[in-house]
Amino acid sequence: MAKQTYSISDLANELDITTRTIRFYEEQGMLSPVRRGQERIYSPKDRVALKLILRGKRIGFSLAECKTLIELYDPKAGNQNQLNIMLQMITERRQHLAQQLLDIQQMQLELDTAEERCLTALKTTLERKTAKAERS
């Protein structure tokens, strides 16, 4: 049975990304297609790596984190090390997002306070102008 391979356009169409995106990940050393002249031939491992990159990006992993996960890909060992590292990354990402959420909530409170002060100052200024106009 022949081993399944993919062209750059096959992967781009399947994953709804541009060929330029695929070439970028190749330039970053995250994909390693075989070359046949100008043609790039991607293996099932490249396809899995690309899917990992895209999934990682969706959940906020950096390219370096995605690269680490790709390097740990080892289906013969059941990907146990890769899965354990990914669980650690997920935990760290959740903690980071929780902190960001707290930071955003704090910023919203500060914006509310600043808005309230501005509105109060504008009201005071308007009342002074109205009182001054009435005295004139």
mmCIF file of N, CA and C in Angstrom:
data_model
loop_
_atom_site.group_PDB
_atom_site.id
_atom_site.type_symbol
_atom_site.label_atom_id
_atom_site.label_comp_id
_atom_site.label_asym_id
_atom_site.label_seq_id
_atom_site.Cartn_x
_atom_site.Cartn_y
_atom_site.Cartn_z
ATOM 1 N N MET A 1 0.841 -1.192 0.000
ATOM 2 C CA MET A 1 0.000 0.000 0.000
ATOM 3 C C MET A 1 0.876 1.243 0.000
ATOM 4 N N ALA A 2 0.580 2.185 -0.883
ATOM 5 C CA ALA A 2 1.373 3.403 -1.007
ATOM 6 C C ALA A 2 1.096 4.334 0.170
ATOM 7 N N LYS A 3 2.145 4.978 0.615
ATOM 8 C CA LYS A 3 2.011 5.925 1.720
ATOM 9 C C LYS A 3 1.315 7.187 1.212
ATOM 10 N N GLN A 4 0.343 7.671 1.975
ATOM 11 C CA GLN A 4 -0.412 8.873 1.602
ATOM 12 C C GLN A 4 0.508 10.094 1.668
ATOM 13 N N THR A 5 0.455 10.926 0.640
ATOM 14 C CA THR A 5 1.196 12.187 0.637
ATOM 15 C C THR A 5 0.244 13.302 0.217
ATOM 16 N N TYR A 6 0.690 14.520 0.453
ATOM 17 C CA TYR A 6 -0.151 15.691 0.190
ATOM 18 C C TYR A 6 0.662 16.765 -0.506
ATOM 19 N N SER A 7 0.019 17.452 -1.413
ATOM 20 C CA SER A 7 0.645 18.631 -2.024
ATOM 21 C C SER A 7 0.343 19.826 -1.125
ATOM 22 N N ILE A 8 1.028 20.919 -1.386
ATOM 23 C CA ILE A 8 0.794 22.124 -0.583
ATOM 24 C C ILE A 8 -0.638 22.611 -0.777
ATOM 25 N N SER A 9 -1.164 22.485 -1.998
ATOM 26 C CA SER A 9 -2.543 22.929 -2.231
ATOM 27 C C SER A 9 -3.554 21.982 -1.582
ATOM 28 N N ASP A 10 -3.229 20.673 -1.510
ATOM 29 C CA ASP A 10 -4.106 19.735 -0.796
ATOM 30 C C ASP A 10 -4.278 20.178 0.655
ATOM 31 N N LEU A 11 -3.154 20.456 1.323
ATOM 32 C CA LEU A 11 -3.201 20.853 2.730
ATOM 33 C C LEU A 11 -3.870 22.209 2.909
ATOM 34 N N ALA A 12 -3.552 23.135 2.021
ATOM 35 C CA ALA A 12 -4.150 24.476 2.110
ATOM 36 C C ALA A 12 -5.670 24.389 1.985
ATOM 37 N N ASN A 13 -6.139 23.609 1.036
ATOM 38 C CA ASN A 13 -7.587 23.467 0.838
ATOM 39 C C ASN A 13 -8.247 22.746 2.005
ATOM 40 N N GLU A 14 -7.633 21.658 2.444
ATOM 41 C CA GLU A 14 -8.216 20.870 3.529
ATOM 42 C C GLU A 14 -8.321 21.674 4.830
ATOM 43 N N LEU A 15 -7.281 22.468 5.120
ATOM 44 C CA LEU A 15 -7.229 23.174 6.399
ATOM 45 C C LEU A 15 -7.659 24.637 6.296
ATOM 46 N N ASP A 16 -8.061 25.032 5.106
ATOM 47 C CA ASP A 16 -8.556 26.393 4.866
ATOM 48 C C ASP A 16 -7.540 27.460 5.279
ATOM 49 N N ILE A 17 -6.315 27.282 4.794
ATOM 50 C CA ILE A 17 -5.248 28.252 5.017
ATOM 51 C C ILE A 17 -4.569 28.510 3.679
ATOM 52 N N THR A 18 -3.696 29.502 3.654
ATOM 53 C CA THR A 18 -3.008 29.822 2.404
ATOM 54 C C THR A 18 -1.736 28.987 2.266
ATOM 55 N N THR A 19 -1.308 28.849 1.028
ATOM 56 C CA THR A 19 -0.036 28.154 0.796
ATOM 57 C C THR A 19 1.114 28.946 1.414
ATOM 58 N N ARG A 20 0.972 30.259 1.456
ATOM 59 C CA ARG A 20 2.003 31.103 2.078
ATOM 60 C C ARG A 20 2.146 30.772 3.568
ATOM 61 N N THR A 21 1.025 30.510 4.228
ATOM 62 C CA THR A 21 1.057 30.129 5.641
ATOM 63 C C THR A 21 1.832 28.828 5.815
ATOM 64 N N ILE A 22 1.575 27.873 4.946
ATOM 65 C CA ILE A 22 2.280 26.586 5.017
ATOM 66 C C ILE A 22 3.773 26.786 4.787
ATOM 67 N N ARG A 23 4.125 27.602 3.791
ATOM 68 C CA ARG A 23 5.545 27.872 3.530
ATOM 69 C C ARG A 23 6.204 28.554 4.724
ATOM 70 N N PHE A 24 5.460 29.451 5.403
ATOM 71 C CA PHE A 24 5.995 30.119 6.593
ATOM 72 C C PHE A 24 6.359 29.088 7.656
ATOM 73 N N TYR A 25 5.447 28.152 7.936
ATOM 74 C CA TYR A 25 5.729 27.133 8.951
ATOM 75 C C TYR A 25 6.889 26.240 8.522
ATOM 76 N N GLU A 26 7.017 26.038 7.228
ATOM 77 C CA GLU A 26 8.155 25.280 6.716
ATOM 78 C C GLU A 26 9.455 26.058 6.972
ATOM 79 N N GLU A 27 9.429 27.360 6.713
ATOM 80 C CA GLU A 27 10.608 28.203 6.958
ATOM 81 C C GLU A 27 10.999 28.209 8.433
ATOM 82 N N GLN A 28 10.015 28.057 9.312
ATOM 83 C CA GLN A 28 10.265 28.034 10.757
ATOM 84 C C GLN A 28 10.769 26.665 11.227
ATOM 85 N N GLY A 29 10.882 25.711 10.308
ATOM 86 C CA GLY A 29 11.376 24.384 10.643
ATOM 87 C C GLY A 29 10.325 23.494 11.284
ATOM 88 N N MET A 30 9.060 23.858 11.109
ATOM 89 C CA MET A 30 7.978 23.099 11.741
ATOM 90 C C MET A 30 7.391 22.034 10.819
ATOM 91 N N LEU A 31 7.673 22.152 9.542
ATOM 92 C CA LEU A 31 7.249 21.179 8.534
ATOM 93 C C LEU A 31 8.470 20.836 7.690
ATOM 94 N N SER A 32 8.534 19.611 7.215
ATOM 95 C CA SER A 32 9.701 19.247 6.401
ATOM 96 C C SER A 32 9.278 18.364 5.227
ATOM 97 N N PRO A 33 8.696 19.003 4.213
ATOM 98 C CA PRO A 33 8.272 18.235 3.039
ATOM 99 C C PRO A 33 9.478 17.760 2.224
ATOM 100 N N VAL A 34 9.250 16.690 1.489
ATOM 101 C CA VAL A 34 10.246 16.207 0.542
ATOM 102 C C VAL A 34 10.093 17.058 -0.705
ATOM 103 N N ARG A 35 11.214 17.369 -1.346
ATOM 104 C CA ARG A 35 11.159 18.155 -2.580
ATOM 105 C C ARG A 35 11.315 17.239 -3.784
ATOM 106 N N ARG A 36 10.464 17.461 -4.769
ATOM 107 C CA ARG A 36 10.595 16.803 -6.058
ATOM 108 C C ARG A 36 10.618 17.933 -7.063
ATOM 109 N N GLY A 37 11.824 18.402 -7.385
ATOM 110 C CA GLY A 37 11.965 19.600 -8.213
ATOM 111 C C GLY A 37 11.454 20.785 -7.408
ATOM 112 N N GLN A 38 10.508 21.529 -7.972
ATOM 113 C CA GLN A 38 9.897 22.665 -7.275
ATOM 114 C C GLN A 38 8.722 22.241 -6.387
ATOM 115 N N GLU A 39 8.264 21.003 -6.564
ATOM 116 C CA GLU A 39 7.081 20.521 -5.846
ATOM 117 C C GLU A 39 7.433 20.084 -4.425
ATOM 118 N N ARG A 40 6.575 20.472 -3.488
ATOM 119 C CA ARG A 40 6.706 20.039 -2.101
ATOM 120 C C ARG A 40 5.752 18.867 -1.879
ATOM 121 N N ILE A 41 6.249 17.812 -1.255
ATOM 122 C CA ILE A 41 5.420 16.645 -0.975
ATOM 123 C C ILE A 41 5.405 16.460 0.544
ATOM 124 N N TYR A 42 4.206 16.612 1.109
ATOM 125 C CA TYR A 42 4.045 16.560 2.558
ATOM 126 C C TYR A 42 3.581 15.171 2.983
ATOM 127 N N SER A 43 4.117 14.718 4.107
ATOM 128 C CA SER A 43 3.788 13.404 4.660
ATOM 129 C C SER A 43 2.611 13.535 5.629
ATOM 130 N N PRO A 44 2.051 12.385 6.045
ATOM 131 C CA PRO A 44 1.015 12.433 7.079
ATOM 132 C C PRO A 44 1.523 13.126 8.362
ATOM 133 N N LYS A 45 2.805 12.957 8.682
ATOM 134 C CA LYS A 45 3.378 13.615 9.863
ATOM 135 C C LYS A 45 3.332 15.142 9.701
ATOM 136 N N ASP A 46 3.637 15.633 8.488
ATOM 137 C CA ASP A 46 3.547 17.082 8.228
ATOM 138 C C ASP A 46 2.108 17.560 8.396
ATOM 139 N N ARG A 47 1.159 16.754 7.930
ATOM 140 C CA ARG A 47 -0.261 17.113 8.053
ATOM 141 C C ARG A 47 -0.667 17.210 9.520
ATOM 142 N N VAL A 48 -0.245 16.233 10.323
ATOM 143 C CA VAL A 48 -0.543 16.257 11.754
ATOM 144 C C VAL A 48 0.120 17.482 12.402
ATOM 145 N N ALA A 49 1.373 17.750 12.031
ATOM 146 C CA ALA A 49 2.092 18.907 12.582
ATOM 147 C C ALA A 49 1.347 20.196 12.262
ATOM 148 N N LEU A 50 0.888 20.321 11.036
ATOM 149 C CA LEU A 50 0.162 21.519 10.630
ATOM 150 C C LEU A 50 -1.141 21.662 11.415
ATOM 151 N N LYS A 51 -1.826 20.560 11.616
ATOM 152 C CA LYS A 51 -3.060 20.595 12.411
ATOM 153 C C LYS A 51 -2.755 20.982 13.859
ATOM 154 N N LEU A 52 -1.654 20.482 14.406
ATOM 155 C CA LEU A 52 -1.239 20.857 15.766
ATOM 156 C C LEU A 52 -0.931 22.350 15.857
ATOM 157 N N ILE A 53 -0.241 22.874 14.860
ATOM 158 C CA ILE A 53 0.091 24.304 14.838
ATOM 159 C C ILE A 53 -1.189 25.135 14.854
ATOM 160 N N LEU A 54 -2.121 24.790 13.978
ATOM 161 C CA LEU A 54 -3.358 25.559 13.864
ATOM 162 C C LEU A 54 -4.195 25.465 15.134
ATOM 163 N N ARG A 55 -4.273 24.272 15.703
ATOM 164 C CA ARG A 55 -5.014 24.099 16.962
ATOM 165 C C ARG A 55 -4.326 24.880 18.080
ATOM 166 N N GLY A 56 -3.010 24.778 18.135
ATOM 167 C CA GLY A 56 -2.241 25.506 19.148
ATOM 168 C C GLY A 56 -2.443 27.007 19.053
ATOM 169 N N LYS A 57 -2.424 27.526 17.837
ATOM 170 C CA LYS A 57 -2.639 28.968 17.650
ATOM 171 C C LYS A 57 -4.028 29.381 18.110
ATOM 172 N N ARG A 58 -5.038 28.551 17.818
ATOM 173 C CA ARG A 58 -6.412 28.873 18.227
ATOM 174 C C ARG A 58 -6.545 28.975 19.746
ATOM 175 N N ILE A 59 -5.767 28.184 20.475
ATOM 176 C CA ILE A 59 -5.876 28.235 21.934
ATOM 177 C C ILE A 59 -4.785 29.096 22.569
ATOM 178 N N GLY A 60 -4.064 29.828 21.726
ATOM 179 C CA GLY A 60 -3.144 30.836 22.244
ATOM 180 C C GLY A 60 -1.722 30.387 22.481
ATOM 181 N N PHE A 61 -1.325 29.234 21.966
ATOM 182 C CA PHE A 61 0.053 28.815 22.125
ATOM 183 C C PHE A 61 0.949 29.613 21.182
ATOM 184 N N SER A 62 2.167 29.846 21.616
ATOM 185 C CA SER A 62 3.154 30.517 20.772
ATOM 186 C C SER A 62 3.671 29.524 19.734
ATOM 187 N N LEU A 63 4.362 30.040 18.718
ATOM 188 C CA LEU A 63 4.954 29.143 17.725
ATOM 189 C C LEU A 63 5.991 28.243 18.378
ATOM 190 N N ALA A 64 6.727 28.770 19.351
ATOM 191 C CA ALA A 64 7.740 27.958 20.050
ATOM 192 C C ALA A 64 7.068 26.800 20.793
ATOM 193 N N GLU A 65 5.935 27.070 21.423
ATOM 194 C CA GLU A 65 5.206 26.005 22.124
ATOM 195 C C GLU A 65 4.687 24.965 21.133
ATOM 196 N N CYS A 66 4.170 25.435 20.006
ATOM 197 C CA CYS A 66 3.698 24.503 18.973
ATOM 198 C C CYS A 66 4.851 23.649 18.455
ATOM 199 N N LYS A 67 5.998 24.285 18.264
ATOM 200 C CA LYS A 67 7.169 23.558 17.774
ATOM 201 C C LYS A 67 7.582 22.476 18.780
ATOM 202 N N THR A 68 7.540 22.799 20.060
ATOM 203 C CA THR A 68 7.858 21.811 21.097
ATOM 204 C C THR A 68 6.927 20.611 20.990
ATOM 205 N N LEU A 69 5.633 20.878 20.836
ATOM 206 C CA LEU A 69 4.667 19.786 20.730
ATOM 207 C C LEU A 69 4.923 18.925 19.488
ATOM 208 N N ILE A 70 5.279 19.572 18.394
ATOM 209 C CA ILE A 70 5.556 18.843 17.147
ATOM 210 C C ILE A 70 6.781 17.944 17.327
ATOM 211 N N GLU A 71 7.800 18.485 17.977
ATOM 212 C CA GLU A 71 9.019 17.709 18.193
ATOM 213 C C GLU A 71 8.765 16.490 19.085
ATOM 214 N N LEU A 72 7.752 16.565 19.929
ATOM 215 C CA LEU A 72 7.424 15.463 20.837
ATOM 216 C C LEU A 72 6.483 14.441 20.202
ATOM 217 N N TYR A 73 6.029 14.707 18.983
ATOM 218 C CA TYR A 73 5.105 13.794 18.302
ATOM 219 C C TYR A 73 5.782 12.433 18.108
ATOM 220 N N ASP A 74 5.200 11.390 18.684
ATOM 221 C CA ASP A 74 5.755 10.040 18.597
ATOM 222 C C ASP A 74 4.615 9.025 18.704
ATOM 223 N N PRO A 75 3.923 8.784 17.590
ATOM 224 C CA PRO A 75 2.768 7.880 17.641
ATOM 225 C C PRO A 75 3.129 6.459 18.089
ATOM 226 N N LYS A 76 4.374 6.027 17.880
ATOM 227 C CA LYS A 76 4.780 4.678 18.296
ATOM 228 C C LYS A 76 4.743 4.540 19.818
ATOM 229 N N ALA A 77 4.988 5.650 20.530
ATOM 230 C CA ALA A 77 4.970 5.637 21.999
ATOM 231 C C ALA A 77 3.630 6.131 22.539
ATOM 232 N N GLY A 78 2.647 6.272 21.644
ATOM 233 C CA GLY A 78 1.330 6.734 22.063
ATOM 234 C C GLY A 78 1.281 8.223 22.370
ATOM 235 N N ASN A 79 2.318 8.933 21.995
ATOM 236 C CA ASN A 79 2.389 10.388 22.212
ATOM 237 C C ASN A 79 2.215 10.782 23.678
ATOM 238 N N GLN A 80 2.568 9.902 24.586
ATOM 239 C CA GLN A 80 2.361 10.158 26.008
ATOM 240 C C GLN A 80 3.106 11.405 26.481
ATOM 241 N N ASN A 81 4.371 11.539 26.110
ATOM 242 C CA ASN A 81 5.151 12.711 26.527
ATOM 243 C C ASN A 81 4.546 13.981 25.948
ATOM 244 N N GLN A 82 4.170 13.930 24.676
ATOM 245 C CA GLN A 82 3.558 15.084 24.020
ATOM 246 C C GLN A 82 2.267 15.485 24.734
ATOM 247 N N LEU A 83 1.445 14.507 25.062
ATOM 248 C CA LEU A 83 0.173 14.794 25.724
ATOM 249 C C LEU A 83 0.386 15.375 27.120
ATOM 250 N N ASN A 84 1.360 14.843 27.869
ATOM 251 C CA ASN A 84 1.653 15.390 29.196
ATOM 252 C C ASN A 84 2.138 16.836 29.120
ATOM 253 N N ILE A 85 3.014 17.106 28.169
ATOM 254 C CA ILE A 85 3.514 18.482 27.998
ATOM 255 C C ILE A 85 2.365 19.393 27.582
ATOM 256 N N MET A 86 1.501 18.912 26.697
ATOM 257 C CA MET A 86 0.371 19.730 26.249
ATOM 258 C C MET A 86 -0.564 20.030 27.420
ATOM 259 N N LEU A 87 -0.785 19.068 28.289
ATOM 260 C CA LEU A 87 -1.615 19.319 29.472
ATOM 261 C C LEU A 87 -1.003 20.398 30.358
ATOM 262 N N GLN A 88 0.306 20.376 30.508
ATOM 263 C CA GLN A 88 0.992 21.426 31.280
ATOM 264 C C GLN A 88 0.802 22.788 30.609
ATOM 265 N N MET A 89 0.948 22.824 29.291
ATOM 266 C CA MET A 89 0.776 24.081 28.544
ATOM 267 C C MET A 89 -0.652 24.598 28.680
ATOM 268 N N ILE A 90 -1.612 23.690 28.644
ATOM 269 C CA ILE A 90 -3.021 24.084 28.781
ATOM 270 C C ILE A 90 -3.245 24.690 30.163
ATOM 271 N N THR A 91 -2.697 24.067 31.188
ATOM 272 C CA THR A 91 -2.832 24.594 32.549
ATOM 273 C C THR A 91 -2.224 25.988 32.643
ATOM 274 N N GLU A 92 -1.028 26.153 32.081
ATOM 275 C CA GLU A 92 -0.366 27.466 32.101
ATOM 276 C C GLU A 92 -1.185 28.497 31.326
ATOM 277 N N ARG A 93 -1.742 28.096 30.197
ATOM 278 C CA ARG A 93 -2.543 29.005 29.370
ATOM 279 C C ARG A 93 -3.794 29.445 30.126
ATOM 280 N N ARG A 94 -4.444 28.493 30.801
ATOM 281 C CA ARG A 94 -5.630 28.828 31.600
ATOM 282 C C ARG A 94 -5.279 29.834 32.703
ATOM 283 N N GLN A 95 -4.156 29.614 33.373
ATOM 284 C CA GLN A 95 -3.720 30.528 34.429
ATOM 285 C C GLN A 95 -3.452 31.917 33.860
ATOM 286 N N HIS A 96 -2.808 31.947 32.702
ATOM 287 C CA HIS A 96 -2.522 33.223 32.050
ATOM 288 C C HIS A 96 -3.815 33.941 31.667
ATOM 289 N N LEU A 97 -4.766 33.204 31.113
ATOM 290 C CA LEU A 97 -6.052 33.797 30.734
ATOM 291 C C LEU A 97 -6.824 34.288 31.958
ATOM 292 N N ALA A 98 -6.759 33.535 33.053
ATOM 293 C CA ALA A 98 -7.439 33.954 34.281
ATOM 294 C C ALA A 98 -6.849 35.271 34.783
ATOM 295 N N GLN A 99 -5.516 35.394 34.710
ATOM 296 C CA GLN A 99 -4.876 36.638 35.129
ATOM 297 C C GLN A 99 -5.254 37.780 34.193
ATOM 298 N N GLN A 100 -5.293 37.506 32.907
ATOM 299 C CA GLN A 100 -5.698 38.530 31.947
ATOM 300 C C GLN A 100 -7.125 38.992 32.219
ATOM 301 N N LEU A 101 -7.997 38.058 32.550
ATOM 302 C CA LEU A 101 -9.386 38.394 32.855
ATOM 303 C C LEU A 101 -9.461 39.307 34.075
ATOM 304 N N LEU A 102 -8.699 38.987 35.106
ATOM 305 C CA LEU A 102 -8.646 39.853 36.291
ATOM 306 C C LEU A 102 -8.118 41.242 35.933
ATOM 307 N N ASP A 103 -7.076 41.274 35.103
ATOM 308 C CA ASP A 103 -6.504 42.559 34.677
ATOM 309 C C ASP A 103 -7.535 43.379 33.901
ATOM 310 N N ILE A 104 -8.291 42.726 33.039
ATOM 311 C CA ILE A 104 -9.326 43.420 32.251
ATOM 312 C C ILE A 104 -10.420 43.946 33.169
ATOM 313 N N GLN A 105 -10.845 43.127 34.124
ATOM 314 C CA GLN A 105 -11.885 43.577 35.061
ATOM 315 C C GLN A 105 -11.403 44.780 35.870
ATOM 316 N N GLN A 106 -10.146 44.763 36.300
ATOM 317 C CA GLN A 106 -9.580 45.893 37.040
ATOM 318 C C GLN A 106 -9.541 47.140 36.157
ATOM 319 N N MET A 107 -9.149 46.967 34.906
ATOM 320 C CA MET A 107 -9.093 48.096 33.982
ATOM 321 C C MET A 107 -10.490 48.669 33.748
ATOM 322 N N GLN A 108 -11.494 47.796 33.660
ATOM 323 C CA GLN A 108 -12.870 48.271 33.482
ATOM 324 C C GLN A 108 -13.310 49.109 34.678
ATOM 325 N N LEU A 109 -12.961 48.686 35.882
ATOM 326 C CA LEU A 109 -13.289 49.467 37.077
ATOM 327 C C LEU A 109 -12.605 50.831 37.042
ATOM 328 N N GLU A 110 -11.351 50.836 36.624
ATOM 329 C CA GLU A 110 -10.616 52.099 36.532
ATOM 330 C C GLU A 110 -11.220 53.003 35.464
ATOM 331 N N LEU A 111 -11.655 52.417 34.355
ATOM 332 C CA LEU A 111 -12.319 53.204 33.313
ATOM 333 C C LEU A 111 -13.641 53.775 33.826
ATOM 334 N N ASP A 112 -14.396 52.962 34.572
ATOM 335 C CA ASP A 112 -15.655 53.443 35.156
ATOM 336 C C ASP A 112 -15.400 54.634 36.075
ATOM 337 N N THR A 113 -14.371 54.535 36.905
ATOM 338 C CA THR A 113 -14.029 55.620 37.832
ATOM 339 C C THR A 113 -13.614 56.875 37.069
ATOM 340 N N ALA A 114 -12.781 56.707 36.041
ATOM 341 C CA ALA A 114 -12.338 57.850 35.246
ATOM 342 C C ALA A 114 -13.519 58.490 34.526
ATOM 343 N N GLU A 115 -14.413 57.669 33.991
ATOM 344 C CA GLU A 115 -15.595 58.181 33.304
ATOM 345 C C GLU A 115 -16.471 58.975 34.275
ATOM 346 N N GLU A 116 -16.670 58.419 35.458
ATOM 347 C CA GLU A 116 -17.500 59.088 36.466
ATOM 348 C C GLU A 116 -16.894 60.445 36.845
ATOM 349 N N ARG A 117 -15.593 60.492 37.015
ATOM 350 C CA ARG A 117 -14.919 61.760 37.361
ATOM 351 C C ARG A 117 -15.066 62.781 36.233
ATOM 352 N N CYS A 118 -14.914 62.300 34.992
ATOM 353 C CA CYS A 118 -15.062 63.216 33.846
ATOM 354 C C CYS A 118 -16.480 63.775 33.774
ATOM 355 N N LEU A 119 -17.469 62.901 33.941
ATOM 356 C CA LEU A 119 -18.869 63.349 33.882
ATOM 357 C C LEU A 119 -19.172 64.341 35.003
ATOM 358 N N THR A 120 -18.653 64.069 36.193
ATOM 359 C CA THR A 120 -18.853 64.976 37.326
ATOM 360 C C THR A 120 -18.199 66.328 37.041
ATOM 361 N N ALA A 121 -16.981 66.294 36.509
ATOM 362 C CA ALA A 121 -16.267 67.541 36.195
ATOM 363 C C ALA A 121 -17.009 68.323 35.109
ATOM 364 N N LEU A 122 -17.516 67.630 34.096
ATOM 365 C CA LEU A 122 -18.268 68.312 33.041
ATOM 366 C C LEU A 122 -19.552 68.928 33.599
ATOM 367 N N LYS A 123 -20.229 68.209 34.455
ATOM 368 C CA LYS A 123 -21.465 68.707 35.057
ATOM 369 C C LYS A 123 -21.180 69.961 35.892
ATOM 370 N N THR A 124 -20.097 69.888 36.674
ATOM 371 C CA THR A 124 -19.709 71.041 37.500
ATOM 372 C C THR A 124 -19.370 72.244 36.620
ATOM 373 N N THR A 125 -18.618 72.001 35.562
ATOM 374 C CA THR A 125 -18.246 73.082 34.643
ATOM 375 C C THR A 125 -19.484 73.697 33.992
ATOM 376 N N LEU A 126 -20.416 72.856 33.572
ATOM 377 C CA LEU A 126 -21.645 73.332 32.944
ATOM 378 C C LEU A 126 -22.491 74.130 33.934
ATOM 379 N N GLU A 127 -22.576 73.641 35.168
ATOM 380 C CA GLU A 127 -23.336 74.373 36.199
ATOM 381 C C GLU A 127 -22.716 75.735 36.472
ATOM 382 N N ARG A 128 -21.401 75.831 36.507
ATOM 383 C CA ARG A 128 -20.722 77.114 36.735
ATOM 384 C C ARG A 128 -20.986 78.068 35.583
ATOM 385 N N LYS A 129 -20.920 77.533 34.345
ATOM 386 C CA LYS A 129 -21.157 78.381 33.181
ATOM 387 C C LYS A 129 -22.607 78.898 33.183
ATOM 388 N N THR A 130 -23.538 78.019 33.525
ATOM 389 C CA THR A 130 -24.956 78.406 33.570
ATOM 390 C C THR A 130 -25.169 79.455 34.643
ATOM 391 N N ALA A 131 -24.579 79.262 35.818
ATOM 392 C CA ALA A 131 -24.726 80.235 36.923
ATOM 393 C C ALA A 131 -24.091 81.563 36.538
ATOM 394 N N LYS A 132 -22.973 81.536 35.870
ATOM 395 C CA LYS A 132 -22.282 82.764 35.455
ATOM 396 C C LYS A 132 -23.108 83.505 34.424
ATOM 397 N N ALA A 133 -23.715 82.729 33.495
ATOM 398 C CA ALA A 133 -24.540 83.342 32.437
ATOM 399 C C ALA A 133 -25.783 83.968 33.047
ATOM 400 N N GLU A 134 -26.342 83.337 34.069
ATOM 401 C CA GLU A 134 -27.545 83.870 34.719
ATOM 402 C C GLU A 134 -27.239 85.167 35.477
ATOM 403 N N ARG A 135 -26.010 85.292 36.004
ATOM 404 C CA ARG A 135 -25.629 86.515 36.745
ATOM 405 C C ARG A 135 -25.320 87.665 35.789
ATOM 406 N N SER A 136 -24.989 87.322 34.565
ATOM 407 C CA SER A 136 -24.609 88.386 33.628
ATOM 408 C C SER A 136 -25.776 89.121 33.047
#
